[in-house]
Short mmCIF file of C-alpha atoms in Angstrom, two decimals:
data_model
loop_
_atom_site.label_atom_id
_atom_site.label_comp_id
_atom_site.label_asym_id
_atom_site.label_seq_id
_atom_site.Cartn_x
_atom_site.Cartn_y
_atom_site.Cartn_z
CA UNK A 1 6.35 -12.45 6.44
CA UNK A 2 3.45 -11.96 8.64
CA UNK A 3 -0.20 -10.44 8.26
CA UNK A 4 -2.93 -8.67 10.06
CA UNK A 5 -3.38 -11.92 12.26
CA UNK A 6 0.03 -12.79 12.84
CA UNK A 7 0.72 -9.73 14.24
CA UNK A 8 -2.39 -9.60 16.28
CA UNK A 9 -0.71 -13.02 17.80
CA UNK A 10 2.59 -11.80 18.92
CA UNK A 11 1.44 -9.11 20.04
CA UNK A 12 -0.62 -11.21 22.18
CA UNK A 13 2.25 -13.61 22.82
CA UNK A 14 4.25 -10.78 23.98
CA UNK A 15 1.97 -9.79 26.79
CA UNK A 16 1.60 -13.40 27.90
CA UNK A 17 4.84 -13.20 28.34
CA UNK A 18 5.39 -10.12 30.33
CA UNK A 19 2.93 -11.20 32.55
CA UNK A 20 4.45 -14.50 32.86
CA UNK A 21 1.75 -16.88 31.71
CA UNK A 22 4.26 -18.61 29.03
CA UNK A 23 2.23 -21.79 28.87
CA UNK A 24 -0.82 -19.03 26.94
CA UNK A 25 1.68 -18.69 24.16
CA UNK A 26 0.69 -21.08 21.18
CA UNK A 27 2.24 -23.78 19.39
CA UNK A 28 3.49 -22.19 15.61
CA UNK A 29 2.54 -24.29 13.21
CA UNK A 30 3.76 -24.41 9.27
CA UNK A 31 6.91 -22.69 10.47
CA UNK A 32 8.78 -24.60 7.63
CA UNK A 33 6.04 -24.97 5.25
CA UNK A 34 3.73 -23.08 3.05
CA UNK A 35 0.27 -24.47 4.30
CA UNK A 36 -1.49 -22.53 1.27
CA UNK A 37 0.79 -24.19 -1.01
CA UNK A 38 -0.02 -27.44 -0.18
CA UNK A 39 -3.80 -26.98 -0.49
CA UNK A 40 -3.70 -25.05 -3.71
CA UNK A 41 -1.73 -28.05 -5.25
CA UNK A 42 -4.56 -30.20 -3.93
CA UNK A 43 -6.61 -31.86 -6.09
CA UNK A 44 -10.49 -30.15 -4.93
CA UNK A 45 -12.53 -31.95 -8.09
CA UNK A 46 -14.42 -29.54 -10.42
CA UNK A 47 -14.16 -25.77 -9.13
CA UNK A 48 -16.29 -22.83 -9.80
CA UNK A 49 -13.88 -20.17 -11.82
CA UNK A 50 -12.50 -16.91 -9.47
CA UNK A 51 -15.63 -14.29 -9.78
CA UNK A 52 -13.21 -11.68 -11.19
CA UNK A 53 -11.52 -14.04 -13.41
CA UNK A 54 -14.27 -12.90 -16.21
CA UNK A 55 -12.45 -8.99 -15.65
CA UNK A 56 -9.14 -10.23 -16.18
CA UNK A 57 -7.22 -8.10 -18.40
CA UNK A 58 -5.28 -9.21 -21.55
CA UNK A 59 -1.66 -8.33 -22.31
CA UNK A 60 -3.10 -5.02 -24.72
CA UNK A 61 -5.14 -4.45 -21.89
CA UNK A 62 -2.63 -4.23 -19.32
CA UNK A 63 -0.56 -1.92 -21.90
CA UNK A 64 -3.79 0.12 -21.53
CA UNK A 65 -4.08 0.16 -17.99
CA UNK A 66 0.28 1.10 -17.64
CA UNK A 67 0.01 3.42 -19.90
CA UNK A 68 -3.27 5.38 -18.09
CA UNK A 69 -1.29 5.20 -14.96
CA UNK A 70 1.89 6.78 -16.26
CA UNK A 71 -0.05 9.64 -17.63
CA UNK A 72 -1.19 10.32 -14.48
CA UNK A 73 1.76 10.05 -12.40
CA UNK A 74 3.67 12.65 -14.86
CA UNK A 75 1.02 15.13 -14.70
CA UNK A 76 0.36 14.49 -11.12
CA UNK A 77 1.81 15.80 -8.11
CA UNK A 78 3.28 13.42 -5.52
CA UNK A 79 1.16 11.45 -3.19
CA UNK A 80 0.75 12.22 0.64
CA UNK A 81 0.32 9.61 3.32
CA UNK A 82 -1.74 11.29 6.02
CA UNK A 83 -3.59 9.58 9.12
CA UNK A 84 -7.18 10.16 9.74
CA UNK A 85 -8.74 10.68 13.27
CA UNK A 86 -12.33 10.05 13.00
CA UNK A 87 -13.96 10.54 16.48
CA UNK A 88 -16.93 7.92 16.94
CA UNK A 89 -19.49 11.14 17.08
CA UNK A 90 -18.29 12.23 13.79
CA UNK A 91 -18.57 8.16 12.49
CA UNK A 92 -22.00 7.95 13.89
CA UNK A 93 -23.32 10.20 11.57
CA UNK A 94 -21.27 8.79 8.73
CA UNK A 95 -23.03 5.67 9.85
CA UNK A 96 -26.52 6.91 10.10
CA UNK A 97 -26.45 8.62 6.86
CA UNK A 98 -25.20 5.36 4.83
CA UNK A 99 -27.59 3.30 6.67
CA UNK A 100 -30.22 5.74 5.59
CA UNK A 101 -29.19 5.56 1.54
CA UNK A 102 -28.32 1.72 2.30
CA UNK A 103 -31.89 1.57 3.84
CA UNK A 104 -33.54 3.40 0.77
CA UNK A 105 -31.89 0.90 -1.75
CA UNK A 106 -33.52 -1.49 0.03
CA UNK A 107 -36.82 -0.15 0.05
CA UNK A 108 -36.61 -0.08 -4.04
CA UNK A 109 -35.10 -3.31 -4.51
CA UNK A 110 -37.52 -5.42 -2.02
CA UNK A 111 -34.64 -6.54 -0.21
CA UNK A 112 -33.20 -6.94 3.16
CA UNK A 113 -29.46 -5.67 2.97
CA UNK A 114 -26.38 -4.98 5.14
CA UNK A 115 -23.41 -3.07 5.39
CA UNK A 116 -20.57 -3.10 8.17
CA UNK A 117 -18.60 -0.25 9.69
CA UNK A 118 -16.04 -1.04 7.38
CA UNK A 119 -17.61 -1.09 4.49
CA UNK A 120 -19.09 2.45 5.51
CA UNK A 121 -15.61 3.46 5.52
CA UNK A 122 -13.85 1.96 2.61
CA UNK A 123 -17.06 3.15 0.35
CA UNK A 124 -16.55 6.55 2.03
CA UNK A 125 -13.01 6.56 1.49
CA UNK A 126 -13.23 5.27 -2.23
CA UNK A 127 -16.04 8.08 -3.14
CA UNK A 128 -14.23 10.93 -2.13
CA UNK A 129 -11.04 10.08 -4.23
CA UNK A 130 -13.29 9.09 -6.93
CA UNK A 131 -14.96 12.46 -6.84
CA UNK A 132 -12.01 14.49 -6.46
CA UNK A 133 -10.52 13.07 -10.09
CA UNK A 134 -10.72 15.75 -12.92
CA UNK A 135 -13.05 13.61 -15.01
CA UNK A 136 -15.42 10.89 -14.03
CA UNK A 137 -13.22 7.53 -14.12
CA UNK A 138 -14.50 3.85 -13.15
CA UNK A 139 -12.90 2.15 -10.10
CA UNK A 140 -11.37 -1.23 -9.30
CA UNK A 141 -11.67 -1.49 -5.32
CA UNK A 142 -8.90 -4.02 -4.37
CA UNK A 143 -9.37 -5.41 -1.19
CA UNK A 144 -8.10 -7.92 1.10
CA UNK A 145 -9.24 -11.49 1.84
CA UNK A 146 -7.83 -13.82 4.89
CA UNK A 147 -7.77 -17.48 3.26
CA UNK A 148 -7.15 -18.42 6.94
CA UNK A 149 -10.79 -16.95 8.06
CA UNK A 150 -12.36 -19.31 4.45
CA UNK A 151 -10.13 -22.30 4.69
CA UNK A 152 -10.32 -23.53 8.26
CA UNK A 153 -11.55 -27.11 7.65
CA UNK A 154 -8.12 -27.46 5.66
CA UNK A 155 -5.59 -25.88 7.83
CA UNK A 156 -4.23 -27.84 11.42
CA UNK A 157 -5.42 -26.93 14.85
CA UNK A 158 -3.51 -26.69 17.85
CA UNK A 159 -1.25 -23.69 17.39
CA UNK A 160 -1.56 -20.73 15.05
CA UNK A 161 0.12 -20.11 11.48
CA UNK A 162 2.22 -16.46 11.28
CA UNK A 163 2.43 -16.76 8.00
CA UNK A 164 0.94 -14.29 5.11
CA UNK A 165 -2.48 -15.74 4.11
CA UNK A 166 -4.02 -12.21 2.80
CA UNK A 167 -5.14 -11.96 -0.78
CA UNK A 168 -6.74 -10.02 -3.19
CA UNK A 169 -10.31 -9.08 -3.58
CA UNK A 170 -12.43 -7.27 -6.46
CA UNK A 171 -14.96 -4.92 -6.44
CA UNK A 172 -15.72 -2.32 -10.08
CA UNK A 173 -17.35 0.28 -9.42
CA UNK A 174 -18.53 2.04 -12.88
CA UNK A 175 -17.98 6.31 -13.01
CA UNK A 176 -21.30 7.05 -12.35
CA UNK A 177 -21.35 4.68 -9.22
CA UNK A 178 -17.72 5.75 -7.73
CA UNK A 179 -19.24 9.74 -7.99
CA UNK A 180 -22.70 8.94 -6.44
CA UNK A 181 -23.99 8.20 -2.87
CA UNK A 182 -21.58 6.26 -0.55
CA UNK A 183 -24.83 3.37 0.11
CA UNK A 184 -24.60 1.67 -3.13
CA UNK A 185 -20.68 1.21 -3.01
CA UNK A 186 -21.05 -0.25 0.07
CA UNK A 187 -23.44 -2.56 -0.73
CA UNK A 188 -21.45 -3.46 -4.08
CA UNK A 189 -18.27 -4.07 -1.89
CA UNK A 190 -20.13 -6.19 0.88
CA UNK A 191 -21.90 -8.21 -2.06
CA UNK A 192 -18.49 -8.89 -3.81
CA UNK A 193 -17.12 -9.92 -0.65
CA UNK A 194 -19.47 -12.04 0.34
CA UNK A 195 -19.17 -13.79 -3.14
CA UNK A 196 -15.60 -13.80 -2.90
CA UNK A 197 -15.21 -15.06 0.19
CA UNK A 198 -16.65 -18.84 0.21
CA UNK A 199 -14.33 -21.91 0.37
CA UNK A 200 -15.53 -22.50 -3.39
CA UNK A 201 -14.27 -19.08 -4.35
CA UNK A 202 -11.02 -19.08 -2.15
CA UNK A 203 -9.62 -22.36 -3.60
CA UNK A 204 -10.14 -21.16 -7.14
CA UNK A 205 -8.22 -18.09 -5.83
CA UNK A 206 -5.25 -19.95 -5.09
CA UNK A 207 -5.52 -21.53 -7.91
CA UNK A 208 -4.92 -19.07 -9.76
CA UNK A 209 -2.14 -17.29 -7.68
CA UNK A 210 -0.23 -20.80 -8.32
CA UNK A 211 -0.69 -20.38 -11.59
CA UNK A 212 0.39 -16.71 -11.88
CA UNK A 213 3.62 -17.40 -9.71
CA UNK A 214 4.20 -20.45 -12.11
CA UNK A 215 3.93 -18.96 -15.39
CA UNK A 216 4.81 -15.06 -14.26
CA UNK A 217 6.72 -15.21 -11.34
CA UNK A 218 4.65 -13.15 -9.53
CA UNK A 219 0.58 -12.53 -9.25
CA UNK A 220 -1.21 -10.61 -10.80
CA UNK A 221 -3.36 -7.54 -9.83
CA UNK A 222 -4.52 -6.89 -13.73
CA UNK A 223 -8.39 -7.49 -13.54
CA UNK A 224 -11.12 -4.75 -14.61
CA UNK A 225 -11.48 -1.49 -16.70
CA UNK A 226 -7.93 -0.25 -18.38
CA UNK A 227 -9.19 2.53 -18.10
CA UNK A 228 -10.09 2.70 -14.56
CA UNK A 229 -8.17 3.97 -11.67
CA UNK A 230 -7.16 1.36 -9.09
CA UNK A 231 -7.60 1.63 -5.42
CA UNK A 232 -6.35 -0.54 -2.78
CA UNK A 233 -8.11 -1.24 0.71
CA UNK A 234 -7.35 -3.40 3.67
CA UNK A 235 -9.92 -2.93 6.86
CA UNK A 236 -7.88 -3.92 10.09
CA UNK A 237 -11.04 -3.44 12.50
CA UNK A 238 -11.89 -6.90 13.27
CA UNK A 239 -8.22 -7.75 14.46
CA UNK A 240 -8.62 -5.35 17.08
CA UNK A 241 -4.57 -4.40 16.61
CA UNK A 242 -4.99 -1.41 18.66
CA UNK A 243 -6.10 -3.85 21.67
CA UNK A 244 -4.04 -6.53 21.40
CA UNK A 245 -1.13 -5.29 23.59
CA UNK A 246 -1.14 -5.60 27.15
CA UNK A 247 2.18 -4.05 28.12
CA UNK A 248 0.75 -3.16 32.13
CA UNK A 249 3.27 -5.98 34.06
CA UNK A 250 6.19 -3.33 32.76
CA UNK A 251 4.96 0.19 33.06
CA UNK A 252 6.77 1.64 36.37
CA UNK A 253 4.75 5.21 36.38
CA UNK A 254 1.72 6.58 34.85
CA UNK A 255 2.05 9.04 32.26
CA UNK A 256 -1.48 10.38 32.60
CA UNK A 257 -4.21 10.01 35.50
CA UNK A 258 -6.41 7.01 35.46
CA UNK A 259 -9.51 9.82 34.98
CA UNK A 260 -7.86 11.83 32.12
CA UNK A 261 -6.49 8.79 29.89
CA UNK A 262 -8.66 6.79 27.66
CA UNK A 263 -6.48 3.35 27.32
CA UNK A 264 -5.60 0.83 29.96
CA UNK A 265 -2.13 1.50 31.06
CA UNK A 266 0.42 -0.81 29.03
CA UNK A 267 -1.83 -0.44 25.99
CA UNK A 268 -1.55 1.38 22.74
CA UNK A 269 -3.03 4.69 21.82
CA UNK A 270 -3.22 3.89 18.29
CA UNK A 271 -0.38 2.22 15.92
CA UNK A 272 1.61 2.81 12.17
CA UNK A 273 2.08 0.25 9.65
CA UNK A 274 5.42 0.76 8.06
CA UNK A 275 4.60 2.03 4.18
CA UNK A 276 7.54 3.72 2.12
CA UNK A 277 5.44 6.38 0.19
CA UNK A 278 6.64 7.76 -3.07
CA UNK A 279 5.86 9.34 -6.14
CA UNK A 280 4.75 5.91 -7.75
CA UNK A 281 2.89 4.39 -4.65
CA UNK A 282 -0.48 3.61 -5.36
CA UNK A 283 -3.91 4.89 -4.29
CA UNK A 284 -4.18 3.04 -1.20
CA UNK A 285 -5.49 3.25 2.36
CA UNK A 286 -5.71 1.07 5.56
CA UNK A 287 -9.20 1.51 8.24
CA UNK A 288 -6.46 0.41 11.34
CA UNK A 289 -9.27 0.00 13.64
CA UNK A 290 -11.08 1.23 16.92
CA UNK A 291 -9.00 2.91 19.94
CA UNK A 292 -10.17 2.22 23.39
CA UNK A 293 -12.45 5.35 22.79
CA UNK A 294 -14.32 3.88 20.21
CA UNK A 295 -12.58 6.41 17.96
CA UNK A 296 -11.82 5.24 14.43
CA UNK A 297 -7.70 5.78 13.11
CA UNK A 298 -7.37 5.48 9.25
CA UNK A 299 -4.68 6.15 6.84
CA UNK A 300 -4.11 6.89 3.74
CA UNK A 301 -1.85 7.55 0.25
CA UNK A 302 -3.65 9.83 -2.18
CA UNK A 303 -2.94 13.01 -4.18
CA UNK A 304 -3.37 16.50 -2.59
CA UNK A 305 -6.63 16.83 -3.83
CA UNK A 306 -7.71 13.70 -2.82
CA UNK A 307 -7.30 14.61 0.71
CA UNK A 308 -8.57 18.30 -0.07
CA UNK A 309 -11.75 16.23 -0.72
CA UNK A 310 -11.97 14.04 2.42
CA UNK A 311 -11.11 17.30 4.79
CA UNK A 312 -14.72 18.76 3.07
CA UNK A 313 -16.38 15.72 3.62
CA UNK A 314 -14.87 15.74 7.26
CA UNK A 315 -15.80 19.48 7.81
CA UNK A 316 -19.21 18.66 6.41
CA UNK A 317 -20.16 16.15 9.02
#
């Protein structure tokens, strides 16, 4: 079981190998072993509690929350999964109008603050479904968090780990917030995770995964408002998936014209993570990065009028 960044290395592994530089290919490490389970069974002293920890739901709680999400999935039409062009004009005015509300909440607050492309697109993303629900409904943003990219000081060098080392991330958003301007939700989500992302933070994490997979048998994604609808998020943009093929030393002909094309030849156009969708699959969508364009490819899982929603909001730009 791999993630973003395992991928992202054989993929680049693979082209090494095509163009026969075998000796770029690196050493893979904990190919036996669970390197996160060794350093959440490590003694780190006295840690600060998991920020979401205080949301965590109780068992009547989590009878809450089931029984909210059954409701909806009776009275509620399947989910589509749809992919998302967004050419980097259209994002460039995206990004100039949430820099514009991000800069205004600065101006009131005294503050300098930031927001990334990513967040721009997963606050986007997570307004438009919030505003397309029947009645105004707070959010828990569940997004993604590399231990690898926290933990370095604590995992070996000299080769690269394939192994799974994504977890879960919290951001809730109340009704009013999901439904307003996109700014503030991106500068909640940034703020959350920055605060979830220090080595502090990430050890407590594990932490408490261990001690969900000890007790439960599994972890747990129960944290916020029962009565809040849950989306999920994962931003693929820094692991630059799209680029990290070189497939050139095997192409034979060109398909297009070096003038007309916009990748290298041997490189992807854009790529599909494999996701079963069904009538139960959650709210959840995936920013999959930058083409060689500079073009953004999303995708998505949300109810028809979800994505009625985003097509205004696409139309509008």
């Amino acid at each position: 079981m791999m993630d973003g960044i395992g991928h992202q290395t054989l993929l680049h592994a693979w082209s090494s190998v095509l163009a026969g530089k075998e000796e770029e290919v690196p050493l893979v490490l904990g190919a036996h072993k669970d390197i996160l389970e060794n350093i959440s069974s490590t003694n780190h002293g006295d840690l600060e509690d998991f920020g979401p920890n205080q949301k965590r739901m109780t068992w009547m709680s989590k009878l809450r929350f089931m029984l909210h999400y059954l409701w909806d999935e009776f009275w509620n039409p399947p989910r589509d999964l749809r992919v998302i062009f967004l050419p980097k004009d259209i994002f460039a005015r995206l990004q100039e109008r949430i820099r514009e509300e991000v800069a205004e909440s600065a101006h009131i607050s005294d503050q300098k603050l930031f927001v990334g492309n990513g967040d721009i697109l997963t606050a986007w993303i997570t307004r438009a479904v919030a505003v397309s629900m029947p009645k105004p409904r707070p959010i828990t943003l569940v997004t993604v968090l590399n231990a690898r990219f926290r933990l370095q000081k604590f995992i070996e060098s000299g080769g690269v780990y394939l192994q799974n080392m994504a977890f879960t991330g919290y951001a809730f958003l109340s009704a009013r917030l999901a439904r307003g301007p996109v700014g503030p939700i991106a500068l909640l989500y940034r703020r959350r995770l920055v605060e979830q992302g220090t080595v502090q933070q990430m050890l407590s994490l594990l932490k408490t995964v261990r001690q969900d997979i000890e007790s439960d048998g599994s972890l747990s994604f129960f944290y916020g408002d029962p009565h809040a609808s849950m989306i999920f998020a994962n931003n693929l943009t820094k692991l630059e998936l799209i680029k990290s093929a070189n497939f050139s030393p095997a192409v034979l002909s060109l398909g297009e014209k070096e003038e007309s094309r916009s990748n290298p030849p041997g490189s992807m156009v854009t790529f599909q993570n494999l996701f079963h969708s069904n009538s139960r699959a959650p709210n959840i969508f995936w920013v999959l990065g930058k083409d060689h364009g500079g073009n953004y490819w999303l995708k998505g899982n949300f109810l028809p009028v979800a994505w009625k929603m985003i097509e205004k909001e696409l139309r509008d730009m």
